[in-house]
Coordinates of C-alpha atoms in Angstrom, one line a residue:
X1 CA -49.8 43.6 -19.5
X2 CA -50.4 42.8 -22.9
X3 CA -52.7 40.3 -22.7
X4 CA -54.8 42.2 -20.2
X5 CA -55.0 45.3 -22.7
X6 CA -54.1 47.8 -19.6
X7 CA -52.2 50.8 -20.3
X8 CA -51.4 53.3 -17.5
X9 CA -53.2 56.9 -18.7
X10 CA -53.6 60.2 -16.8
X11 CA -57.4 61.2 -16.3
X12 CA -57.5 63.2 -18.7
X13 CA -56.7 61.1 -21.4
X14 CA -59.8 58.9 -20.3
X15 CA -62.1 62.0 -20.3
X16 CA -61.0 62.6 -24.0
X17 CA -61.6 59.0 -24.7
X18 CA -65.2 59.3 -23.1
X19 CA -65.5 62.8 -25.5
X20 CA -64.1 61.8 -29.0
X21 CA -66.6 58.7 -28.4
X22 CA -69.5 59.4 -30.9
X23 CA -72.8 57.8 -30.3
X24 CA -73.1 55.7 -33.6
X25 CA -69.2 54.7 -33.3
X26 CA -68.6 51.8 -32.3
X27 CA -64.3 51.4 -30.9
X28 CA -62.6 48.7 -29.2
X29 CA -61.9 50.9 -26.0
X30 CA -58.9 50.5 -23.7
X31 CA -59.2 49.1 -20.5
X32 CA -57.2 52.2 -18.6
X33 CA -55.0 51.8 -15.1
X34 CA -54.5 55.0 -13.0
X35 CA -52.6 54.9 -9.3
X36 CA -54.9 56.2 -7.0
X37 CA -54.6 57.4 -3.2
X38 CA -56.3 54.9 -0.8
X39 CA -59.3 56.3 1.6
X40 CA -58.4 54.2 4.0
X41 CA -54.6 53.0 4.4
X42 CA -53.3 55.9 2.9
X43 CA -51.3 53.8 0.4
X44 CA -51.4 53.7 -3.6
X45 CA -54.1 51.2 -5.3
X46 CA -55.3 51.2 -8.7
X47 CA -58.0 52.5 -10.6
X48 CA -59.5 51.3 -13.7
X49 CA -61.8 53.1 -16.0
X50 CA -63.1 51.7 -18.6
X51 CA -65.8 53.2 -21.7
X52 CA -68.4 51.2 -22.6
X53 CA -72.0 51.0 -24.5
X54 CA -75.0 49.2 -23.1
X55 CA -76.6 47.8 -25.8
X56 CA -79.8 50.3 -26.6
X57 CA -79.1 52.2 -22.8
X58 CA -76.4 54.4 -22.6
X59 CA -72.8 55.1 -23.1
X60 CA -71.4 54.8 -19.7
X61 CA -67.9 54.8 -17.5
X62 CA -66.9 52.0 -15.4
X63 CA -64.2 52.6 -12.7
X64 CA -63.2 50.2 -10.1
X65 CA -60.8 51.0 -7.5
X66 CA -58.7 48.1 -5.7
X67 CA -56.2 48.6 -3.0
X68 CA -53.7 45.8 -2.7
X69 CA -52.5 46.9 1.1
X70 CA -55.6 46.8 3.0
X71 CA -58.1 44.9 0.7
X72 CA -59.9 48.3 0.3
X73 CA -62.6 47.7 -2.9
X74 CA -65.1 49.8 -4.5
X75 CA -66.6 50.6 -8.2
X76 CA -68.4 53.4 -10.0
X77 CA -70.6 53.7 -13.1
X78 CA -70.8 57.1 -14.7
X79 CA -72.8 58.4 -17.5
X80 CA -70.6 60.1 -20.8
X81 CA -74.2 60.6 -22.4
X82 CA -76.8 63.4 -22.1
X83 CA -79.2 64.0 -19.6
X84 CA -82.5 63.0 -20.7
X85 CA -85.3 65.7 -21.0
X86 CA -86.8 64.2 -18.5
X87 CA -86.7 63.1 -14.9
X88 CA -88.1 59.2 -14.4
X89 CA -89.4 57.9 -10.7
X90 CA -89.5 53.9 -10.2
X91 CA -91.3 52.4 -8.2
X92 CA -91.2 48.1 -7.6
X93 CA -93.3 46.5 -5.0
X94 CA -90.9 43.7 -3.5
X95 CA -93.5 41.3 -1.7
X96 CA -91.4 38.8 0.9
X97 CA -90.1 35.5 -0.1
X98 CA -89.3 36.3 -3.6
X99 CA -85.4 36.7 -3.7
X100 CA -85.8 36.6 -8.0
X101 CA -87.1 40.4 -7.1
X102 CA -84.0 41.3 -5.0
X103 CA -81.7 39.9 -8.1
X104 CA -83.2 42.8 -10.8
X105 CA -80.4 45.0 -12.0
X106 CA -80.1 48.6 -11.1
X107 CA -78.6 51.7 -12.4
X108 CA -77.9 54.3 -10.1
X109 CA -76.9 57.7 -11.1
X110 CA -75.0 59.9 -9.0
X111 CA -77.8 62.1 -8.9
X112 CA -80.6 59.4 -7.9
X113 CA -82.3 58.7 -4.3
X114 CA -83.6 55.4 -3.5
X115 CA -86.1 55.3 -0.9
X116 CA -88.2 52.8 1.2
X117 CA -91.2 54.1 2.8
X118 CA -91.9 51.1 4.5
X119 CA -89.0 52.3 7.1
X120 CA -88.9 55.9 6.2
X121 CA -85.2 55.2 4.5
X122 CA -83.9 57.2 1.9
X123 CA -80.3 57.0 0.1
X124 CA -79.7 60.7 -0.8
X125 CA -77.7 61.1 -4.1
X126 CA -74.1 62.1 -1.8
X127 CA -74.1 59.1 0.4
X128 CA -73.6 56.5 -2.8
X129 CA -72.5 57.5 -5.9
X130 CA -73.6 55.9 -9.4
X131 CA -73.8 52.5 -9.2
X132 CA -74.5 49.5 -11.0
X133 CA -76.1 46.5 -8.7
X134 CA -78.5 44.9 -8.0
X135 CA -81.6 45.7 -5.2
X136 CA -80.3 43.5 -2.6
X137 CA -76.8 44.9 -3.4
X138 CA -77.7 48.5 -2.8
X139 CA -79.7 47.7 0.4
X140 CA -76.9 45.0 1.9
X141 CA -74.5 48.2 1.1
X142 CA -76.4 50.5 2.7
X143 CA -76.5 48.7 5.8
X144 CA -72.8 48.0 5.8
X145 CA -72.4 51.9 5.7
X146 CA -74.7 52.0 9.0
X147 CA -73.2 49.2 10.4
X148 CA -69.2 50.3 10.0
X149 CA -69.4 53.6 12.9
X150 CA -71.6 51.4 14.8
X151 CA -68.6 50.8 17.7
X152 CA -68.1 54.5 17.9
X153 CA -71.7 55.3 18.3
X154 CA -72.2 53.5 21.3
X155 CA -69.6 55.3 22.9
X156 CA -70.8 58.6 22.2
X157 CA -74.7 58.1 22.0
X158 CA -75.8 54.5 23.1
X159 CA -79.2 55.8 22.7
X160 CA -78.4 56.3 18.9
X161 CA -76.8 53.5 18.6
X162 CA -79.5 51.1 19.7
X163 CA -81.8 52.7 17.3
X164 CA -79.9 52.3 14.4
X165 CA -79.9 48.4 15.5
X166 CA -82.7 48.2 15.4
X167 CA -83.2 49.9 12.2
X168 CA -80.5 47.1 10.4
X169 CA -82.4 44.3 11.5
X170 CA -85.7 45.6 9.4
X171 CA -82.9 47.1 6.5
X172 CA -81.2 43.8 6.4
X173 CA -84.3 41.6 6.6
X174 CA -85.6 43.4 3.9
X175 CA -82.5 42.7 1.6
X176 CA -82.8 39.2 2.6
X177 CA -86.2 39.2 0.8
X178 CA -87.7 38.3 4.9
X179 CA -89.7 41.1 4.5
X180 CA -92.3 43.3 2.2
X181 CA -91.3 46.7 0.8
X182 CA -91.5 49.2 -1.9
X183 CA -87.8 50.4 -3.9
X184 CA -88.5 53.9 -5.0
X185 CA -85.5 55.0 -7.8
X186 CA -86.0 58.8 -8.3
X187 CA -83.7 60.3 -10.8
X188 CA -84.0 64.0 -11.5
X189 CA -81.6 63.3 -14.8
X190 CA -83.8 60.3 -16.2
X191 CA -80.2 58.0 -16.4
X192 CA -81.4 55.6 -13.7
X193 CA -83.0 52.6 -14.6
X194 CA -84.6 49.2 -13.0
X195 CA -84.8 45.6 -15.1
X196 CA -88.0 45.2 -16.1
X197 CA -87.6 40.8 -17.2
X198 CA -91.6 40.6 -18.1
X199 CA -90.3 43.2 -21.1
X200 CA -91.7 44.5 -23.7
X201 CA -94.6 43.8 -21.2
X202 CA -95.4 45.8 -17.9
X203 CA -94.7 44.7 -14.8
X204 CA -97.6 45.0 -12.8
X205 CA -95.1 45.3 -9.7
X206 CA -93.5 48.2 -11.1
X207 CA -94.5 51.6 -12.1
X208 CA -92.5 54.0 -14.0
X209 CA -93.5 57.7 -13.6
X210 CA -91.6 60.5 -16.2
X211 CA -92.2 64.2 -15.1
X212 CA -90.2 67.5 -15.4
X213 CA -87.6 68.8 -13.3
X214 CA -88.4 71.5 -11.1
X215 CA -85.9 74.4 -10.8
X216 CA -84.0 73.3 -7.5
X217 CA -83.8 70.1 -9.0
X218 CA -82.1 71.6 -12.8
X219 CA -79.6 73.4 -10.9
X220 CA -78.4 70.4 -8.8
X221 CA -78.2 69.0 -12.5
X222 CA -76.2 72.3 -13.5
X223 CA -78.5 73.3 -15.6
X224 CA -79.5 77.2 -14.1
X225 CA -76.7 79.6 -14.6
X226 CA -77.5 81.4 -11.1
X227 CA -78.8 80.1 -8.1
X228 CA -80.5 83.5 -7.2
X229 CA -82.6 82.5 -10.1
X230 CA -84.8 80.1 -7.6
X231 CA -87.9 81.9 -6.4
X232 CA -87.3 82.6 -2.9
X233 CA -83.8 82.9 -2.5
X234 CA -82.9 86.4 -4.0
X235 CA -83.2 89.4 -1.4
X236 CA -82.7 92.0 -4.4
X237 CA -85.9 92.4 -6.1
X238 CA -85.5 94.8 -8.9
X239 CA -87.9 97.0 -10.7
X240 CA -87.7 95.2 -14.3
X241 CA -86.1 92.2 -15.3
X242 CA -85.6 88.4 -13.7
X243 CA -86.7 89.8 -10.7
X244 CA -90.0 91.2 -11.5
X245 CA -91.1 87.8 -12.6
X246 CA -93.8 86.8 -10.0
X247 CA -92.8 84.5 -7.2
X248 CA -95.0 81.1 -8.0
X249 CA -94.0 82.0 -12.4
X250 CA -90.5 81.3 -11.4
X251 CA -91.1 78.6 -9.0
X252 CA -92.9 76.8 -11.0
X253 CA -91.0 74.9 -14.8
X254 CA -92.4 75.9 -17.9
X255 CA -95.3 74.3 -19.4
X256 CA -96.9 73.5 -15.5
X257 CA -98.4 76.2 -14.5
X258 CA -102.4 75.8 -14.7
X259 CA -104.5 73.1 -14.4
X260 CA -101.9 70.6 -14.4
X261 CA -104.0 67.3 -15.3
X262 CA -106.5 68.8 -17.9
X263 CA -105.0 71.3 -19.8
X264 CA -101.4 69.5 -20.2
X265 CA -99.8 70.4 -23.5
X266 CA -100.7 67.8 -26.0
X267 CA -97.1 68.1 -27.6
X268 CA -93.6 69.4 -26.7
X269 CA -90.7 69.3 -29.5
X270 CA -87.8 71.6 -30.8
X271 CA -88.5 70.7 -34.2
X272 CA -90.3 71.9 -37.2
X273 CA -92.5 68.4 -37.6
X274 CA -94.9 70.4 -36.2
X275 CA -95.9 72.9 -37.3
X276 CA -95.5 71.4 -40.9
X277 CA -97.7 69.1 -39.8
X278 CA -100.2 71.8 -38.8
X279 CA -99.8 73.8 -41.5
X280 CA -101.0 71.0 -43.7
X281 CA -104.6 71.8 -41.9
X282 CA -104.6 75.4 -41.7
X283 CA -102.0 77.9 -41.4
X284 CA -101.8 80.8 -39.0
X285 CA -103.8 83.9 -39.7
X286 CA -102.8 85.9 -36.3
X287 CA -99.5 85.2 -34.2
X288 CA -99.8 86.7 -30.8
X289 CA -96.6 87.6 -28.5
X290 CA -96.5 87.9 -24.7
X291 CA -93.7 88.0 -22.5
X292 CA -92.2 84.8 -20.4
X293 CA -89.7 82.8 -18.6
X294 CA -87.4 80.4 -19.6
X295 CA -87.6 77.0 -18.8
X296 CA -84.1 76.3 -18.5
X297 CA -82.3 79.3 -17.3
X298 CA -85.6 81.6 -16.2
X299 CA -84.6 84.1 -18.5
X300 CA -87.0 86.8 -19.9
X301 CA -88.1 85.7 -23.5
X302 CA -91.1 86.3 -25.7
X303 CA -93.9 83.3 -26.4
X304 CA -95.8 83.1 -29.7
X305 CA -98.9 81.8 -29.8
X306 CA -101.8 81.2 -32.0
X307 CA -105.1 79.5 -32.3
X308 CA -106.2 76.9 -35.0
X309 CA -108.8 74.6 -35.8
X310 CA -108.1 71.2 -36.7
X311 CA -110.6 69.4 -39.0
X312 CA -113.1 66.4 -36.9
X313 CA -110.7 67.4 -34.3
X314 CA -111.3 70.8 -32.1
X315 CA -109.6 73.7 -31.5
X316 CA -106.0 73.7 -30.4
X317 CA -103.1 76.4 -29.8
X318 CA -99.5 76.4 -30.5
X319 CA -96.8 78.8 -28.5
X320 CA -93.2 78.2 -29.2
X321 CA -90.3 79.9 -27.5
X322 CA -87.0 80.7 -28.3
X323 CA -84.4 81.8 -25.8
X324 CA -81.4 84.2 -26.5
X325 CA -79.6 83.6 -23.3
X326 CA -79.3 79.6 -23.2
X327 CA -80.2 78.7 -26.7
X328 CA -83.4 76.6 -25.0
X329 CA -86.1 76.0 -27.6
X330 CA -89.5 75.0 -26.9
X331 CA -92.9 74.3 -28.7
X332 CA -96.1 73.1 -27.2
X333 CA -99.6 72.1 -28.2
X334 CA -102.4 72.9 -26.1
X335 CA -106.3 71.7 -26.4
X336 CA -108.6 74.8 -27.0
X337 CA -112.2 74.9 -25.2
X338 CA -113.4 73.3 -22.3
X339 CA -112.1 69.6 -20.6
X340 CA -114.4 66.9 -22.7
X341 CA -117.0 65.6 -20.9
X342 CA -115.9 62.1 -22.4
X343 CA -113.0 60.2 -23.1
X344 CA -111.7 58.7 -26.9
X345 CA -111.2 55.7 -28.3
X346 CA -109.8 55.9 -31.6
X347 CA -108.9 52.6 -33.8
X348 CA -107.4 52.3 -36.7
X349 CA -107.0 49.4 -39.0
X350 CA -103.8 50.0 -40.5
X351 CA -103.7 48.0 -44.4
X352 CA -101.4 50.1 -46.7
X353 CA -98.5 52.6 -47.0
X354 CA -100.6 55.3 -46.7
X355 CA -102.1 54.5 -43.4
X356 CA -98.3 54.8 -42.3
X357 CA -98.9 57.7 -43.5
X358 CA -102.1 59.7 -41.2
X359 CA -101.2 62.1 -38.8
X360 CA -101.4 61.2 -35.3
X361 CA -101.6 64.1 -32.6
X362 CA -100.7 61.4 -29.1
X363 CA -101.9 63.5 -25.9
X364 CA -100.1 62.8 -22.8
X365 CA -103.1 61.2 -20.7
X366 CA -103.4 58.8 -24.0
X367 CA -102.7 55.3 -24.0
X368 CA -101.8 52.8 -26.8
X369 CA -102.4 49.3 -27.8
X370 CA -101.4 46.9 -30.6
X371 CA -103.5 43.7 -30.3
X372 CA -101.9 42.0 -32.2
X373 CA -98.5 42.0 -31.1
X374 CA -100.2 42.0 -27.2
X375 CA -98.6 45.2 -26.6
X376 CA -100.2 48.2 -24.5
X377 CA -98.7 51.2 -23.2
X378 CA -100.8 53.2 -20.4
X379 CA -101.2 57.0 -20.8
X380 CA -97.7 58.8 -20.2
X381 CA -95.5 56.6 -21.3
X382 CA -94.3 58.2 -24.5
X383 CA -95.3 61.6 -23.3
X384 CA -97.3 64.1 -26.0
X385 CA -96.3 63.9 -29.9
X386 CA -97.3 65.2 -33.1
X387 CA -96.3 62.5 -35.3
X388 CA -97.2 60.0 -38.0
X389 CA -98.5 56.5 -37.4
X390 CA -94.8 55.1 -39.1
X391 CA -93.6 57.5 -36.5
X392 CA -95.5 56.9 -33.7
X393 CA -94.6 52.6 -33.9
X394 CA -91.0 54.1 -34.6
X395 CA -91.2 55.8 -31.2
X396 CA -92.5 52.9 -29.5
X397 CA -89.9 51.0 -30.8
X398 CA -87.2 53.5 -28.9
X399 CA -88.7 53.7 -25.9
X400 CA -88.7 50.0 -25.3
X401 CA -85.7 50.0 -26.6
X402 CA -84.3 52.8 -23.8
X403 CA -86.3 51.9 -21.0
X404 CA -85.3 47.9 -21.1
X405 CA -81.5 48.8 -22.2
X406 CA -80.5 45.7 -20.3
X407 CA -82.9 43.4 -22.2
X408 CA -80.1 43.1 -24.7
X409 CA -77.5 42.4 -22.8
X410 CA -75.0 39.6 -23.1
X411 CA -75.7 38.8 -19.7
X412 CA -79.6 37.8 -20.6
X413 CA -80.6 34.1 -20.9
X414 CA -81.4 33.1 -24.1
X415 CA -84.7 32.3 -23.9
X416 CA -86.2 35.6 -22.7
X417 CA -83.2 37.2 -25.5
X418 CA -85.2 35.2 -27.7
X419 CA -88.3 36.2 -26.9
X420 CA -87.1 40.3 -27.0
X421 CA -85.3 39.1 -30.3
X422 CA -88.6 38.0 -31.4
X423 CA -90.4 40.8 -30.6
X424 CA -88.5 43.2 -31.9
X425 CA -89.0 41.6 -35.3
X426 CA -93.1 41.6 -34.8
X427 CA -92.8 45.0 -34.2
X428 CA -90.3 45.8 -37.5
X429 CA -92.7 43.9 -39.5
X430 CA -95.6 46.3 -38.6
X431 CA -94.1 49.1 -40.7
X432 CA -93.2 46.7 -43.6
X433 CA -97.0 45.6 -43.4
X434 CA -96.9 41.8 -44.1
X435 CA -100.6 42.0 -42.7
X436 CA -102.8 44.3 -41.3
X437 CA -102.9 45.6 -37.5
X438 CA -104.9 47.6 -35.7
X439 CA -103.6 50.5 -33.7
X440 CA -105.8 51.8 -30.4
X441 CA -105.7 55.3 -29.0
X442 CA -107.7 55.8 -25.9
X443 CA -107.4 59.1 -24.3
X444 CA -109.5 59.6 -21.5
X445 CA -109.4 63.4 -21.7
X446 CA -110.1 63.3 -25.6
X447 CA -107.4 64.9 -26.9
X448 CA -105.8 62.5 -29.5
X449 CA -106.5 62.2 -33.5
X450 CA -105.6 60.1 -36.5
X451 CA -106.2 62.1 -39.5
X452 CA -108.5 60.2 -41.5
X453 CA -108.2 59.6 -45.4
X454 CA -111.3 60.9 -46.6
X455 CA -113.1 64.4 -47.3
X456 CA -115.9 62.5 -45.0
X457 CA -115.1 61.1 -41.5
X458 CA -117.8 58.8 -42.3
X459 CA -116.2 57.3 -45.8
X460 CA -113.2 56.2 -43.6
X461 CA -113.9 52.7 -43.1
X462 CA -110.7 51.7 -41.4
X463 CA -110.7 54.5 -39.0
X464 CA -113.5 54.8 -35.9
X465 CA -114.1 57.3 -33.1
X466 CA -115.7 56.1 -29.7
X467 CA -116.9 58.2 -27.4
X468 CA -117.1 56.9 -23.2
X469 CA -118.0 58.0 -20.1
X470 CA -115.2 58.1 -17.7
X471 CA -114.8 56.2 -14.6
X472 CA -114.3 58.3 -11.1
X473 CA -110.9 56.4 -11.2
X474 CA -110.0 58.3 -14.4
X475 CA -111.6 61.0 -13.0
X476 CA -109.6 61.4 -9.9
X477 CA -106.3 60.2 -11.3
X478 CA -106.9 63.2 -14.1
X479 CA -108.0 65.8 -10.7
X480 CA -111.2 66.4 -12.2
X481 CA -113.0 65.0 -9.4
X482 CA -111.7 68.3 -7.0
X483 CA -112.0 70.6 -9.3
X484 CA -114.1 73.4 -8.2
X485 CA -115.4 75.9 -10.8
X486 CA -117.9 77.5 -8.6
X487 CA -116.1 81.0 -8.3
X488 CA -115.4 81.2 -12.1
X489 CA -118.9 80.5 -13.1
X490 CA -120.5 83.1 -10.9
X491 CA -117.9 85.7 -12.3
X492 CA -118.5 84.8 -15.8
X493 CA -122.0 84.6 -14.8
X494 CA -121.8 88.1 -13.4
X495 CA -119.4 89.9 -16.2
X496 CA -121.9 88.5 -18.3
X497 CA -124.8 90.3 -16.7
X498 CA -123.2 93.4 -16.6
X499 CA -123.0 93.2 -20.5
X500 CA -126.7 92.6 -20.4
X501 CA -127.2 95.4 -18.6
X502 CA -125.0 97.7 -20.0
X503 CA -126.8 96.6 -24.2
X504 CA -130.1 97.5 -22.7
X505 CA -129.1 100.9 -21.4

């Protein structure tokens, strides 16, 4: 027993394990043993549980369940973390043939669906619970749950039963890499993940999508106090209060209602980096209050707001929100005036400690690239930021860092660790500016800055703005290309007749 490090522990001494854990400790956990009641025999087995640390991932806990009567075997991986501020969507084309594709590790939450459109197949969160695996793991286990009742199908609905047949033999030639698909990994709590092993370069087989969680989806998470809070689901409408909220305002998160693509808030934080970095420009000669909903618990609150103008940059507005009821805190910056009819290109030739220095306002349709460490990142990735340029490689640095947790695993060969090793240091050295690098903003809906570091936009010889016409690709993927404004220009057009009008008289 020694030698193994087990210990036999109630539950509840592994659940205050998992909480007196902090994140920047770093403790030579226990591997616990707890007898457990058998699913299937009926008999005792084991449990073990033990709390670990992917390296630069998450904090997770590992239980594995064995059954020395009947053989019975099965493991879990829970997350002792937080759930992120965002959901994440993956999505890896697996063409046929390539069983290196099918060997890619995977992190399932308990609150993740796996789907496969290819044969309308969908894993709901309930029928497996957090896993770690690989994609032929997760499918070969998902046929294994079809296949088990098999026997007592037939005998009930033959007709059923010769379906689902059917269906394994396209399930199970898929996991045998026989046949094309697409492995879908939505995960409203962001704590799923898929190995990316082309990292810190994207796979162009794989496509990661982060969005925010809609309100059916934040109570499944535990996050709404109430359920009656969803639209559509309370029969007492009241006179004032929650209930007074209009149906679509409460149906809808905060922040998305609007024109989703084109007037997206440039930046969301619950800091005060911010506004001090605002404030630096101009500070706020008029703070307006309205009333609203909160994001998390659809609470009333009140929004402030005001406009400001940004030097060589246009007109933005800030609104911040604070709620009473949940403690949820918000702040967003929003692009004033009409959609650009062009896209940015910003670059910036970064030489001393002050160029670490410039304010950087990151949109979230804005891309960025460092040549010289081959490193791009398409629009979305690191969301919408208010930041620094020491800040912005900083967050890069995370990112990568959260996204490919696994990278960094003992389990890695050593070249590719090598090679992440390697990078890692190319991308340290950026901020200690050994030599100079270029840093590339190109927002297609122009709505990223670099402060530059003269009175004169034009005395800034390191920093250059380039203007483009969009494609119909950017175009379409932004929903600029349906956009109809028809009905609002003839109403403007008409209000502003009627002021004519009304002058002359």
């Amino acid at each position: 027993m020694a030698a193994t490090k087990e210990q036999i522990m109630d539950v509840r001494s592994v659940v205050e394990a998992v909480a007196a854990a902090g994140d920047d400790v770093e403790i030579d956990t226990p591997l616990y043993v707890v007898e457990s009641l058998c699913m299937r025999c009926g008999e005792n087995g084991t449990t073990r549980f033990l709390l670990t640390l992917i390296p630069h991932f998450r904090k997770i806990l590992l239980s594995a369940f064995d059954c020395p009567h009947c053989g019975e075997r099965n493991n879990e991986v829970e997350f002792a973390g937080e759930i992120q501020p965002r959901g994440c969507s993956y999505s890896l084309c697996v063409p046929s043939g390539d069983k290196k594709m099918l060997n890619r590790t995977v992190v399932k939450s308990e609150s993740a669906t796996i789907k496969i459109p290819e044969l309308d197949f969908e894993i709901p969160p309930e029928a497996q619970r957090g896993s770690l695996s690989t994609i032929e793991g997760i499918l070969v286990r998902a046929a294994d749950g079809l296949e088990a009742l098999q026997d007592e199908r037939k005998k009930v609905d033959p007709q059923m039963a010769e379906a689902i047949d059917q269906f394994l033999i396209k399930l199970r030639a898929c996991a045998s890499g026989d046949s094309s698909f697409t492995f879908i990994l939505d995960d409203p709590a962001g704590n799923s993940f898929i190995e990316n092993p082309l990292a810190p370069s994207p796979d162009p087989s794989m496509t990661i999508t982060f969005y925010e969680r809609t309100p059916e989806q934040q109570a499944a998470l535990g996050y709404l106090a109430d359920p009656s809070q969803l639209g559509g689901q309370s029969d007492d409408v009241s006179s004032d209060g929650i209930n007074n909220v209009p149906h679509r305002q409460l149906k809808e998160p905060h922040g998305s209602v609007g024109a989703r693509a084109g007037r997206q808030a440039i930046a969301q934080g619950n800091s005060a980096e911010m506004a001090e970095a605002l404030f630096r420009y101009s500070a706020p000669e008029e703070v307006m209050m309205f009333p609203s909903t909160c994001g998390a618990c659809a609470a009333s609150l009140e929004c402030k707001m005001f406009v400001t103008n940004i030097p060589y940059f246009q007109e933005v507005i800030v609104m911040a929100s604070a709620c009473d009821a949940c403690g949820y805190r918000n702040s967003e910056l929003k692009p004033g005036g009409p959609i650009s009819d062009k896209g940015k290109k910003i670059t910036l030739y970064v030489e001393n400690i002050k160029d670490l220095s410039r304010d950087v306002i990151k949109s979230d349709s804005a891309g960025v690239e460092i040549p010289e460490l081959e490193l791009e990142l398409t629009s979305g990735t690191l969301g919408g930021m208010v930041t620094t340029v020491e800040g912005l490689v900083t967050k890069i640095s995370e990112s990568l860092e959260r996204v490919h947790g696994f990278t960094f695993g003992d389990s890695l060969p050593e070249d590719r660790k090598s090679k992440w090793l390697d990078f890692r240091a190319r991308l340290d050295k950026l901020l200690s500016l050994e030599q100079p690098w270029t840093l590339i903003i190109d927002d297609a809906l122009a709505n990223s800055f670099v402060a530059p570091a003269t009175e004169e936009l034009k005395d800034d010889k390191q920093l250059t703005f380039e203007e483009y016409v969009r494609s119909w690709e950017q175009n379409e993927e932004l929903g600029l290309n349906d956009m109809d404004t028809t009905s609002a220009d003839a109403a403007y057009s008409s209000a502003d007749a009627e002021s004519i009008e009304k002058a002359d008289n």
